[in-house]
Amino acid sequence: MALRACLRTKPGLTGLLSQLSSCSSHGAARMSPALVAQRRSSSTSQKIKVDFDQSTGVAVMRMQSPPVNSLSLEFLTDVCIALEKLEMDKSCRGLIVTSSQPKVFSAGLDILDMYGKSPEHCVEFWKAVQEMWLKFYGSNMITIAAVNGSSPAGGCLLSMTCDYRIMADNPRYSIGLNETQLGIVAPFWFKDTMINTVGHRTTEMALQLGLLYSPAEALKIGLVDQLVPEDQVLTTATETMTKWLAIPDHARQLTKSMMRKPTIDKLTSNREADVSNFVKFITKDSIQKSLGMYLEMLKRRKA
Amino acid sequence: MALRACLRTKPGLTGLLSQLSSCSSHGAARMSPALVAQRRSSSTSQKIKVDFDQSTGVAVMRMQSPPVNSLSLEFLTDVCIALEKLEMDKSCRGLIVTSSQPKVFSAGLDILDMYGKSPEHCVEFWKAVQEMWLKFYGSNMITIAAVNGSSPAGGCLLSMTCDYRIMADNPRYSIGLNETQLGIVAPFWFKDTMINTVGHRTTEMALQLGLLYSPAEALKIGLVDQLVPEDQVLTTATETMTKWLAIPDHARQLTKSMMRKPTIDKLTSNREADVSNFVKFITKDSIQKSLGMYLEMLKRRKA
Amino acid sequence: MALRACLRTKPGLTGLLSQLSSCSSHGAARMSPALVAQRRSSSTSQKIKVDFDQSTGVAVMRMQSPPVNSLSLEFLTDVCIALEKLEMDKSCRGLIVTSSQPKVFSAGLDILDMYGKSPEHCVEFWKAVQEMWLKFYGSNMITIAAVNGSSPAGGCLLSMTCDYRIMADNPRYSIGLNETQLGIVAPFWFKDTMINTVGHRTTEMALQLGLLYSPAEALKIGLVDQLVPEDQVLTTATETMTKWLAIPDHARQLTKSMMRKPTIDKLTSNREADVSNFVKFITKDSIQKSLGMYLEMLKRRKA
C-alpha cells in the first residue's frame, strides 16, 4: 500500500507492480515448477538482477546501478518491487543481497533526490526509503548481506536490515552511518536499527561522529558478523544460508518478527510525521547548501 | 496465588503448599535456631534436594529428576514450592542451583507435558513455567547457577534467571535457547531474559538459529560469567556467593528489583494472553507432529 | 528553572545566577570578541576553574574542591552555573571536565549533605544532583571527561554523562557506581545512564555488587573509552576534541539529543517522585546509621 503510494508519480511502474502483485497473489505454488523456474530466472529491472534458484529456495539480488548503487527513488522502487515479488513466493526462503558494482555495496541514499528537488519529490523519495527499510527489516525470508564493497549511510542501513552480514576483508572498504559528516541526521529508525545491531553506546558515538569503520573495526563492534577474502563473499553467504535454511521457517519467522516488531511498529505508526520531519529538514536552505557543497566536493574528487 | 492456580489439578501438592505456606508465614525467625536448622536440612521432594546452611545463610538446590532434570509440571511445582519456602525465610540470603544428574544441568521443558496432552493440561503446565521464571527472576535472594552440564532451552532459561552463572569447562556441554530447532518459538519473556543477558543482536541470531553454545562460546557472548573445571563448579559458586553476601541485602535487593521489574511486569500483566498463545500454538496439528517426530528421534538415539 | 528552585535557600547564589543568566541571554555573540575573551578567562567560583579558549571554542572545567571534589550542594550549584553559562555561549562548542585534585576525579556525592541533615536540605541537595545530571547528559556541547583519578559513585555518573571518557592508566584508580557497598541504592537514572554506556547485563552485576573497576577493567567493559598515561590525559582529551569539532554542530546536536532524550525525559517527568523517594530513603534510621558508620570508617582510615 505504502509502496503504491510512493509510486503515485510513476504510472508506468505502478502498472508493473499491479501486474506482479496479481501474478504473485495467484501464487507460484500453483504453477508448474518449470514455469516458475523460467519466471524466476528473469531479472526484474535493469538496475537489479535477481536470480532465484528453485532447487535451494534461495534468491540472489545483485544491485547493478552504476556507478555506486545509489539508492535513488527509481532504484528503491525497483528493489521494493523485486523484494515484494520474492516475499510473496512461498518457495523463496532466503535472499542474498550483493553488488555487481566494483568496490561498493551501496553508496547510500541518492543525494540528487534530496538536492534542489520539490518538497513533493522529497516526500515520494522518503516514503520509498521507509518502504525499503520496512520490507527488508520485516522480511519473512532469511536475508544475508554479502557486503562486497563500501557501504556508507543508506548502504549500511540496508545491510543492517539483513539477518547476517558478511563483508569483504579489504581495508579500503568502509561501513557506517556517516550522516553527520554531511551535516544531516540519521532518522530514529536508522538509529534504532543500529542500536539493535551494535548496542546503545557504540551507536551513540558512531552516529555523533558519523564514523565509517574498516571491515576489521566493523567486525569488532558487531556491525558485520564475518569477514572473508573478497572473492569468497558470495560463496560464504551461500554456505551460511544453508545453515539458516535448516531451521523450520515457521518458528524462525515468528522469532524474527518477535525480535523486530517493536522497532518496525515505531516507524509504522509514525510514518507521516517522519516524512514531514525529513522534508522540513532537507529543504532548509542551510541543509541544501551543505548538500550542494558536498556534491561539489564529489565532483572535484572525480576530476 | 498463581502457583496455587497451577496446582488446581494436584490436590495432594496443594495440601503440601498450604502446609508450607502457613509454616513459612509464621516465620523461621520465631522458631528456635535448632528447630529451624532441623527443618531446613530436610529435602522438600524426591526430585529436588535442598540443603540450607544456617551458618552461612546459603541454600543449595540440587535437581535430581532422572534422567535429565526435565522441567515437567510436577518438577516445576516442586521447584517453586522449594523456592517459595526459602524466599520466605529471611535467614536464607543466597541460593545455589545445580544438578545431581551427570552431564546435564537441565534438559529444559518436558516435552511429554506438551505432546498429546489436553489444552487444560497445557494451561497448567505453562502457568507452572511462568511461575518458575517469575519466582527465580524476581527472587530477593542472591541466585547463582552452578551449571555442571548441558543446559538447553528451559535449562538455559533457568540459569539466566540467576544473578551469576558458573559453567563446567567441558566442551561436550552446551547451553542456549534452541527452541526453533524443534520447530517451536521461545516466548517473549524468554527473549527478554536473553536480551537482558547478552544484548539484542546476539539474542536475535541465537533465537532465530536456535543456537547451542559451547562453554567457551557462551563465556565469550556473556551467556555465562565464568568457566571452571567440572569438579570445581560448586566450590566456585560457594566462593562467589561469599563476595555477593558482603553487600547489604536491602540495597542489593532494591537494585536487583530496579533492574528486573520492567521485564517481570511485562509478563505479569500478560500472563493470561501468554498462556492462551502457548496453548493455541502447542496444540496445533503441525506443532504436535513436529514434537512427535522429535520424540521419535530421541527414542531412536537412545536405542 | 529547576536550578533556581534548588537554590531557593541560597539567596546569594540565586543572585549570582540571575546575573549570569541575564548576561548570557544578551549573548556573547553581540559582544566584541575581545570583551568575550576577557569575560571567559575568569573562573566562575573557587571550587571550579573554567578556562575557555575562544580560538578553539573549547572550555576546560577543572574541579578544585579539596580534598576529593565531593559533589556537595554548594559545589554542584557552582558546576551547574558554570555549565549553564558555557551552554548559553554559542561560541563554546566543547567542554573538557577534569580534576585539579591529585589522585581523584571526583569522590561522588558529598555524604555530609545526606547525613544528619533535615529533609528540606536533602530535597535541595537531590534537586541539585538531578540538575547536574540533566545539564551534563543533555548538553549541546561536546563533553569529554578527562578522568585523571578515581571516580566512584557520583564521580562515575558525572563522567558517564560525557560524550567520551579518557582515563589515566593508573591501576590505583578505580571507577564505578559502588552505592550498594555503602548500603544505598543508585537511582533509576544512574542505572539508565550506565545501561546506555555498558549495557544491561554488565550494569546489573555492577550495580548489585557496587563494583569499582580498575582502568583496564573499565576499558574492557566500555565504561571508559580510552586509557592513556596519567600525564597525557588532558592533552589526549584536547586532541580527541579536535576530531569531534570536525562534525557540524547542528547535525551532531540533533543526533545526541535523539540518543539521549528518552532517558532524559524519564527523569524530567519524574523529578518530584524521585526527590521524594530519595529523601524518604536517605532519612531512614537504618540508612543514616549506615552512613554514620561509613563516615567513621573514613575518619579512621585517615587517622
mmCIF file of C-alpha atoms in Angstrom, chain B:
data_model
loop_
_atom_site.group_PDB
_atom_site.id
_atom_site.type_symbol
_atom_site.label_atom_id
_atom_site.label_comp_id
_atom_site.label_asym_id
_atom_site.label_seq_id
_atom_site.Cartn_x
_atom_site.Cartn_y
_atom_site.Cartn_z
ATOM 1 C CA MET B 1 -1.594 -17.255 44.043
ATOM 2 C CA ALA B 2 -0.609 -18.148 40.508
ATOM 3 C CA LEU B 3 1.216 -21.166 41.814
ATOM 4 C CA ARG B 4 -1.905 -22.293 43.637
ATOM 5 C CA ALA B 5 -3.839 -21.827 40.419
ATOM 6 C CA CYS B 6 -1.405 -24.006 38.519
ATOM 7 C CA LEU B 7 -1.776 -26.655 41.198
ATOM 8 C CA ARG B 8 -5.519 -26.882 40.968
ATOM 9 C CA THR B 9 -5.410 -30.349 39.449
ATOM 10 C CA LYS B 10 -2.997 -31.603 42.068
ATOM 11 C CA PRO B 11 -4.836 -31.665 45.411
ATOM 12 C CA GLY B 12 -2.061 -33.583 47.134
ATOM 13 C CA LEU B 13 0.505 -30.932 46.343
ATOM 14 C CA THR B 14 -1.828 -28.081 47.074
ATOM 15 C CA GLY B 15 -2.138 -29.503 50.532
ATOM 16 C CA LEU B 16 1.609 -29.546 50.914
ATOM 17 C CA LEU B 17 1.868 -25.996 49.640
ATOM 18 C CA SER B 18 -0.678 -24.736 52.140
ATOM 19 C CA GLN B 19 1.172 -26.501 54.897
ATOM 20 C CA LEU B 20 4.452 -24.950 53.851
ATOM 21 C CA SER B 21 2.997 -21.528 53.335
ATOM 22 C CA SER B 22 1.340 -21.363 56.690
ATOM 23 C CA CYS B 23 4.529 -22.659 58.254
ATOM 24 C CA SER B 24 6.587 -20.029 56.485
ATOM 25 C CA SER B 25 4.216 -17.193 57.138
ATOM 26 C CA HIS B 26 4.656 -17.726 60.830
ATOM 27 C CA GLY B 27 8.295 -17.283 60.156
ATOM 28 C CA ALA B 28 11.516 -19.103 60.721
ATOM 29 C CA ALA B 29 12.747 -16.221 62.830
ATOM 30 C CA ARG B 30 10.293 -17.022 65.613
ATOM 31 C CA MET B 31 11.445 -20.604 65.902
ATOM 32 C CA SER B 32 14.498 -21.654 67.820
ATOM 33 C CA PRO B 33 17.615 -21.923 65.620
ATOM 34 C CA ALA B 34 17.815 -25.646 66.323
ATOM 35 C CA LEU B 35 14.322 -26.250 65.051
ATOM 36 C CA VAL B 36 14.974 -24.124 62.000
ATOM 37 C CA ALA B 37 18.215 -25.895 61.223
ATOM 38 C CA GLN B 38 16.480 -29.188 61.595
ATOM 39 C CA ARG B 39 13.652 -28.130 59.347
ATOM 40 C CA ARG B 40 15.969 -26.779 56.750
ATOM 41 C CA SER B 41 18.111 -29.843 56.420
ATOM 42 C CA SER B 42 15.257 -31.894 55.012
ATOM 43 C CA SER B 43 14.837 -32.019 51.270
ATOM 44 C CA THR B 44 11.436 -30.880 50.048
ATOM 45 C CA SER B 45 10.766 -33.520 47.400
ATOM 46 C CA GLN B 46 12.351 -36.528 45.830
ATOM 47 C CA LYS B 47 13.048 -34.590 42.658
ATOM 48 C CA ILE B 48 14.959 -31.794 44.327
ATOM 49 C CA LYS B 49 17.216 -31.749 47.344
ATOM 50 C CA VAL B 50 17.671 -28.538 49.268
ATOM 51 C CA ASP B 51 20.474 -28.124 51.784
ATOM 52 C CA PHE B 52 20.328 -24.946 53.771
ATOM 53 C CA ASP B 53 23.353 -23.927 55.790
ATOM 54 C CA GLN B 54 22.069 -21.737 58.599
ATOM 55 C CA SER B 55 25.591 -20.545 59.433
ATOM 56 C CA THR B 56 26.212 -19.013 56.003
ATOM 57 C CA GLY B 57 22.630 -18.224 55.016
ATOM 58 C CA VAL B 58 23.141 -20.111 51.768
ATOM 59 C CA ALA B 59 20.984 -22.906 50.375
ATOM 60 C CA VAL B 60 21.986 -25.354 47.670
ATOM 61 C CA MET B 61 19.195 -26.720 45.484
ATOM 62 C CA ARG B 62 20.130 -29.905 43.685
ATOM 63 C CA MET B 63 17.927 -31.013 40.823
ATOM 64 C CA GLN B 64 17.712 -34.804 40.853
ATOM 65 C CA SER B 65 14.960 -35.733 38.452
ATOM 66 C CA PRO B 66 16.324 -38.589 36.288
ATOM 67 C CA PRO B 67 17.435 -38.827 33.690
ATOM 68 C CA VAL B 68 17.930 -35.178 32.636
ATOM 69 C CA ASN B 69 16.058 -32.897 35.041
ATOM 70 C CA SER B 70 13.318 -32.210 32.519
ATOM 71 C CA LEU B 71 11.083 -29.407 33.708
ATOM 72 C CA SER B 72 7.827 -31.306 33.977
ATOM 73 C CA LEU B 73 4.713 -29.889 35.616
ATOM 74 C CA GLU B 74 5.428 -31.933 38.707
ATOM 75 C CA PHE B 75 9.090 -30.964 38.860
ATOM 76 C CA LEU B 76 8.372 -27.274 38.277
ATOM 77 C CA THR B 77 5.822 -27.373 41.065
ATOM 78 C CA ASP B 78 8.343 -28.895 43.448
ATOM 79 C CA VAL B 79 10.961 -26.340 42.471
ATOM 80 C CA CYS B 80 8.534 -23.462 43.011
ATOM 81 C CA ILE B 81 7.453 -24.753 46.408
ATOM 82 C CA ALA B 82 11.057 -25.138 47.499
ATOM 83 C CA LEU B 83 11.951 -21.673 46.238
ATOM 84 C CA GLU B 84 8.943 -20.068 47.900
ATOM 85 C CA LYS B 85 9.904 -21.720 51.186
ATOM 86 C CA LEU B 86 13.461 -20.373 51.017
ATOM 87 C CA GLU B 87 12.267 -16.955 49.887
ATOM 88 C CA MET B 88 10.067 -16.600 52.946
ATOM 89 C CA ASP B 89 12.861 -17.477 55.303
ATOM 90 C CA LYS B 90 14.665 -14.204 55.897
ATOM 91 C CA SER B 91 17.750 -16.043 57.160
ATOM 92 C CA CYS B 92 18.252 -17.549 53.701
ATOM 93 C CA ARG B 93 20.147 -14.943 51.709
ATOM 94 C CA GLY B 94 21.650 -16.928 48.856
ATOM 95 C CA LEU B 95 20.719 -19.877 46.671
ATOM 96 C CA ILE B 96 22.945 -22.040 44.503
ATOM 97 C CA VAL B 97 21.113 -24.099 41.877
ATOM 98 C CA THR B 98 22.847 -27.152 40.498
ATOM 99 C CA SER B 99 22.238 -30.636 39.182
ATOM 100 C CA SER B 100 22.754 -34.070 40.699
ATOM 101 C CA GLN B 101 22.366 -35.734 37.325
ATOM 102 C CA PRO B 102 25.512 -36.486 35.344
ATOM 103 C CA LYS B 103 26.300 -34.362 32.272
ATOM 104 C CA VAL B 104 23.166 -32.285 32.384
ATOM 105 C CA PHE B 105 22.047 -29.210 34.302
ATOM 106 C CA SER B 106 18.511 -29.374 32.945
ATOM 107 C CA ALA B 107 17.250 -30.517 29.556
ATOM 108 C CA GLY B 108 14.525 -27.878 29.639
ATOM 109 C CA LEU B 109 10.759 -28.099 29.455
ATOM 110 C CA ASP B 110 9.414 -31.627 29.469
ATOM 111 C CA ILE B 111 8.056 -32.316 26.009
ATOM 112 C CA LEU B 112 5.817 -35.030 27.443
ATOM 113 C CA ASP B 113 3.833 -32.251 29.130
ATOM 114 C CA MET B 114 3.256 -30.626 25.723
ATOM 115 C CA TYR B 115 2.755 -33.646 23.473
ATOM 116 C CA GLY B 116 -0.636 -35.316 23.184
ATOM 117 C CA LYS B 117 -1.994 -33.504 26.216
ATOM 118 C CA SER B 118 -5.332 -31.757 26.704
ATOM 119 C CA PRO B 119 -5.481 -27.981 26.408
ATOM 120 C CA GLU B 120 -6.294 -27.915 30.141
ATOM 121 C CA HIS B 121 -3.089 -29.753 30.940
ATOM 122 C CA CYS B 122 -1.108 -27.406 28.693
ATOM 123 C CA VAL B 123 -2.604 -24.438 30.551
ATOM 124 C CA GLU B 124 -1.496 -25.824 33.923
ATOM 125 C CA PHE B 125 1.915 -26.664 32.558
ATOM 126 C CA TRP B 126 2.534 -23.250 31.073
ATOM 127 C CA LYS B 127 1.401 -21.486 34.245
ATOM 128 C CA ALA B 128 3.991 -23.520 36.118
ATOM 129 C CA VAL B 129 6.713 -22.496 33.653
ATOM 130 C CA GLN B 130 5.720 -18.837 34.076
ATOM 131 C CA GLU B 131 5.684 -19.248 37.834
ATOM 132 C CA MET B 132 9.157 -20.758 37.899
ATOM 133 C CA TRP B 133 10.512 -17.840 35.875
ATOM 134 C CA LEU B 134 8.682 -15.202 37.925
ATOM 135 C CA LYS B 135 9.925 -16.673 41.194
ATOM 136 C CA PHE B 136 13.543 -17.057 40.115
ATOM 137 C CA TYR B 137 13.920 -13.862 38.087
ATOM 138 C CA GLY B 138 12.242 -11.882 40.865
ATOM 139 C CA SER B 139 13.953 -13.606 43.767
ATOM 140 C CA ASN B 140 15.207 -11.429 46.603
ATOM 141 C CA MET B 141 17.949 -13.948 47.254
ATOM 142 C CA ILE B 142 21.326 -13.978 45.574
ATOM 143 C CA THR B 143 20.955 -16.738 42.995
ATOM 144 C CA ILE B 144 23.917 -18.483 41.408
ATOM 145 C CA ALA B 145 23.618 -21.165 38.753
ATOM 146 C CA ALA B 146 26.262 -23.872 39.057
ATOM 147 C CA VAL B 147 25.839 -25.181 35.518
ATOM 148 C CA ASN B 148 27.536 -28.572 35.742
ATOM 149 C CA GLY B 149 26.190 -29.988 32.498
ATOM 150 C CA SER B 150 24.287 -29.202 29.339
ATOM 151 C CA SER B 151 21.568 -26.620 29.627
ATOM 152 C CA PRO B 152 19.361 -26.267 26.554
ATOM 153 C CA ALA B 153 16.061 -24.373 26.238
ATOM 154 C CA GLY B 154 14.274 -24.162 29.606
ATOM 155 C CA GLY B 155 17.507 -25.197 31.323
ATOM 156 C CA CYS B 156 19.224 -22.185 29.806
ATOM 157 C CA LEU B 157 16.288 -20.014 30.858
ATOM 158 C CA LEU B 158 16.570 -21.223 34.438
ATOM 159 C CA SER B 159 20.270 -20.405 34.542
ATOM 160 C CA MET B 160 19.634 -16.976 33.007
ATOM 161 C CA THR B 161 17.239 -16.076 35.814
ATOM 162 C CA CYS B 162 20.145 -16.292 38.262
ATOM 163 C CA ASP B 163 22.418 -13.431 39.262
ATOM 164 C CA TYR B 164 25.568 -15.260 38.200
ATOM 165 C CA ARG B 165 26.365 -18.301 36.049
ATOM 166 C CA ILE B 166 29.352 -20.597 36.512
ATOM 167 C CA MET B 167 29.661 -23.366 33.936
ATOM 168 C CA ALA B 168 31.761 -26.512 33.766
ATOM 169 C CA ASP B 169 34.506 -26.047 31.183
ATOM 170 C CA ASN B 170 33.666 -29.228 29.318
ATOM 171 C CA PRO B 171 33.356 -28.805 25.535
ATOM 172 C CA ARG B 172 30.792 -31.611 25.416
ATOM 173 C CA TYR B 173 28.286 -29.451 27.248
ATOM 174 C CA SER B 174 26.220 -26.784 25.590
ATOM 175 C CA ILE B 175 23.811 -24.048 26.589
ATOM 176 C CA GLY B 176 21.280 -21.952 24.684
ATOM 177 C CA LEU B 177 17.661 -21.372 23.725
ATOM 178 C CA ASN B 178 17.347 -23.867 20.880
ATOM 179 C CA GLU B 179 13.569 -23.816 20.547
ATOM 180 C CA THR B 180 13.455 -23.060 16.815
ATOM 181 C CA GLN B 181 15.435 -26.221 16.109
ATOM 182 C CA LEU B 182 12.427 -28.125 17.426
ATOM 183 C CA GLY B 183 10.035 -26.020 15.381
ATOM 184 C CA ILE B 184 8.756 -24.100 18.389
ATOM 185 C CA VAL B 185 9.223 -20.494 19.476
ATOM 186 C CA ALA B 186 10.695 -19.101 22.682
ATOM 187 C CA PRO B 187 8.057 -16.804 24.232
ATOM 188 C CA PHE B 188 8.686 -13.088 24.674
ATOM 189 C CA TRP B 189 9.884 -13.361 28.265
ATOM 190 C CA PHE B 190 12.495 -15.983 27.348
ATOM 191 C CA LYS B 191 13.585 -13.493 24.696
ATOM 192 C CA ASP B 192 13.567 -10.557 27.140
ATOM 193 C CA THR B 193 15.638 -12.506 29.647
ATOM 194 C CA MET B 194 18.186 -13.327 26.978
ATOM 195 C CA ILE B 195 18.326 -9.733 25.711
ATOM 196 C CA ASN B 196 18.978 -8.611 29.292
ATOM 197 C CA THR B 197 21.818 -11.126 29.444
ATOM 198 C CA VAL B 198 23.595 -10.973 26.080
ATOM 199 C CA GLY B 199 22.029 -7.997 24.281
ATOM 200 C CA HIS B 200 19.701 -7.606 21.321
ATOM 201 C CA ARG B 201 21.831 -8.646 18.355
ATOM 202 C CA THR B 202 23.247 -11.809 19.904
ATOM 203 C CA THR B 203 19.755 -12.778 21.041
ATOM 204 C CA GLU B 204 18.300 -12.213 17.586
ATOM 205 C CA MET B 205 20.770 -14.576 15.967
ATOM 206 C CA ALA B 206 20.742 -17.087 18.835
ATOM 207 C CA LEU B 207 16.953 -17.377 18.840
ATOM 208 C CA GLN B 208 16.477 -17.454 15.088
ATOM 209 C CA LEU B 209 19.025 -20.248 14.676
ATOM 210 C CA GLY B 210 18.256 -21.946 17.997
ATOM 211 C CA LEU B 211 21.972 -21.844 18.763
ATOM 212 C CA LEU B 212 23.533 -24.053 21.413
ATOM 213 C CA TYR B 213 26.853 -22.646 22.570
ATOM 214 C CA SER B 214 29.895 -24.472 23.888
ATOM 215 C CA PRO B 215 31.027 -23.229 27.307
ATOM 216 C CA ALA B 216 33.819 -21.199 25.657
ATOM 217 C CA GLU B 217 31.388 -19.563 23.219
ATOM 218 C CA ALA B 218 28.853 -18.952 25.986
ATOM 219 C CA LEU B 219 31.523 -17.168 28.017
ATOM 220 C CA LYS B 220 32.521 -15.058 25.022
ATOM 221 C CA ILE B 221 28.996 -13.763 24.391
ATOM 222 C CA GLY B 222 28.289 -13.356 28.119
ATOM 223 C CA LEU B 223 25.693 -16.119 28.383
ATOM 224 C CA VAL B 224 27.716 -17.471 31.307
ATOM 225 C CA ASP B 225 30.016 -15.452 33.551
ATOM 226 C CA GLN B 226 32.773 -17.902 34.377
ATOM 227 C CA LEU B 227 34.150 -21.292 33.353
ATOM 228 C CA VAL B 228 35.874 -23.632 35.794
ATOM 229 C CA PRO B 229 36.914 -27.308 35.713
ATOM 230 C CA GLU B 230 33.938 -29.563 36.205
ATOM 231 C CA ASP B 231 34.833 -30.620 39.735
ATOM 232 C CA GLN B 232 35.140 -27.004 40.882
ATOM 233 C CA VAL B 233 31.769 -25.663 39.761
ATOM 234 C CA LEU B 234 30.093 -25.934 43.139
ATOM 235 C CA THR B 235 33.062 -24.764 45.220
ATOM 236 C CA THR B 236 33.487 -21.764 42.929
ATOM 237 C CA ALA B 237 29.792 -20.995 43.283
ATOM 238 C CA THR B 238 30.183 -21.073 47.062
ATOM 239 C CA GLU B 239 33.226 -18.775 46.935
ATOM 240 C CA THR B 240 31.456 -16.394 44.595
ATOM 241 C CA MET B 241 28.456 -16.332 46.881
ATOM 242 C CA THR B 242 30.672 -15.058 49.712
ATOM 243 C CA LYS B 243 31.511 -11.996 47.627
ATOM 244 C CA TRP B 244 27.839 -11.285 46.964
ATOM 245 C CA LEU B 245 26.920 -11.817 50.626
ATOM 246 C CA ALA B 246 29.235 -8.937 51.551
ATOM 247 C CA ILE B 247 26.752 -6.487 50.022
ATOM 248 C CA PRO B 248 23.963 -5.256 52.332
ATOM 249 C CA ASP B 249 20.821 -7.210 51.392
ATOM 250 C CA HIS B 250 18.478 -4.247 51.406
ATOM 251 C CA ALA B 251 20.475 -2.208 48.889
ATOM 252 C CA ARG B 252 21.209 -5.215 46.695
ATOM 253 C CA GLN B 253 17.578 -6.318 46.611
ATOM 254 C CA LEU B 254 16.276 -2.871 45.695
ATOM 255 C CA THR B 255 18.898 -2.656 42.957
ATOM 256 C CA LYS B 256 18.053 -6.085 41.582
ATOM 257 C CA SER B 257 14.370 -5.257 41.578
ATOM 258 C CA MET B 258 15.009 -1.950 39.808
ATOM 259 C CA MET B 259 16.914 -3.793 37.069
ATOM 260 C CA ARG B 260 14.381 -6.575 36.565
ATOM 261 C CA LYS B 261 10.981 -5.113 37.406
ATOM 262 C CA PRO B 262 10.123 -3.825 33.908
ATOM 263 C CA THR B 263 10.781 -7.264 32.407
ATOM 264 C CA ILE B 264 8.820 -9.014 35.156
ATOM 265 C CA ASP B 265 5.909 -6.581 34.894
ATOM 266 C CA LYS B 266 5.648 -7.338 31.191
ATOM 267 C CA LEU B 267 4.832 -10.974 31.884
ATOM 268 C CA THR B 268 2.778 -10.309 34.997
ATOM 269 C CA SER B 269 0.431 -8.076 33.055
ATOM 270 C CA ASN B 270 0.244 -10.519 30.135
ATOM 271 C CA ARG B 271 0.082 -13.905 31.807
ATOM 272 C CA GLU B 272 -3.332 -14.917 30.553
ATOM 273 C CA ALA B 273 -2.613 -13.888 26.974
ATOM 274 C CA ASP B 274 0.737 -15.648 27.124
ATOM 275 C CA VAL B 275 -0.938 -18.855 28.322
ATOM 276 C CA SER B 276 -3.528 -18.635 25.549
ATOM 277 C CA ASN B 277 -0.847 -18.067 22.935
ATOM 278 C CA PHE B 278 1.149 -21.011 24.140
ATOM 279 C CA VAL B 279 -1.791 -23.421 24.277
ATOM 280 C CA LYS B 280 -3.089 -22.303 20.903
ATOM 281 C CA PHE B 281 0.340 -22.761 19.364
ATOM 282 C CA ILE B 282 1.354 -26.019 21.009
ATOM 283 C CA THR B 283 -1.933 -27.812 20.329
ATOM 284 C CA LYS B 284 -1.708 -27.138 16.576
ATOM 285 C CA ASP B 285 -1.547 -30.288 14.491
ATOM 286 C CA SER B 286 1.642 -29.204 12.753
ATOM 287 C CA ILE B 287 3.415 -28.453 16.031
ATOM 288 C CA GLN B 288 2.240 -31.688 17.631
ATOM 289 C CA LYS B 289 3.576 -33.508 14.608
ATOM 290 C CA SER B 290 6.971 -31.761 14.991
ATOM 291 C CA LEU B 291 7.139 -32.699 18.666
ATOM 292 C CA GLY B 292 6.187 -36.268 17.842
ATOM 293 C CA MET B 293 8.982 -36.521 15.321
ATOM 294 C CA TYR B 294 11.420 -35.054 17.795
ATOM 295 C CA LEU B 295 10.413 -37.590 20.436
ATOM 296 C CA GLU B 296 10.828 -40.423 17.924
ATOM 297 C CA MET B 297 14.279 -39.110 17.103
ATOM 298 C CA LEU B 298 15.208 -39.044 20.812
ATOM 299 C CA LYS B 299 13.992 -42.633 21.217
ATOM 300 C CA ARG B 300 15.998 -43.822 18.218
ATOM 301 C CA ARG B 301 19.085 -42.042 19.540
ATOM 302 C CA LYS B 302 18.749 -43.862 22.853
ATOM 303 C CA ALA B 303 18.322 -47.246 21.223
#
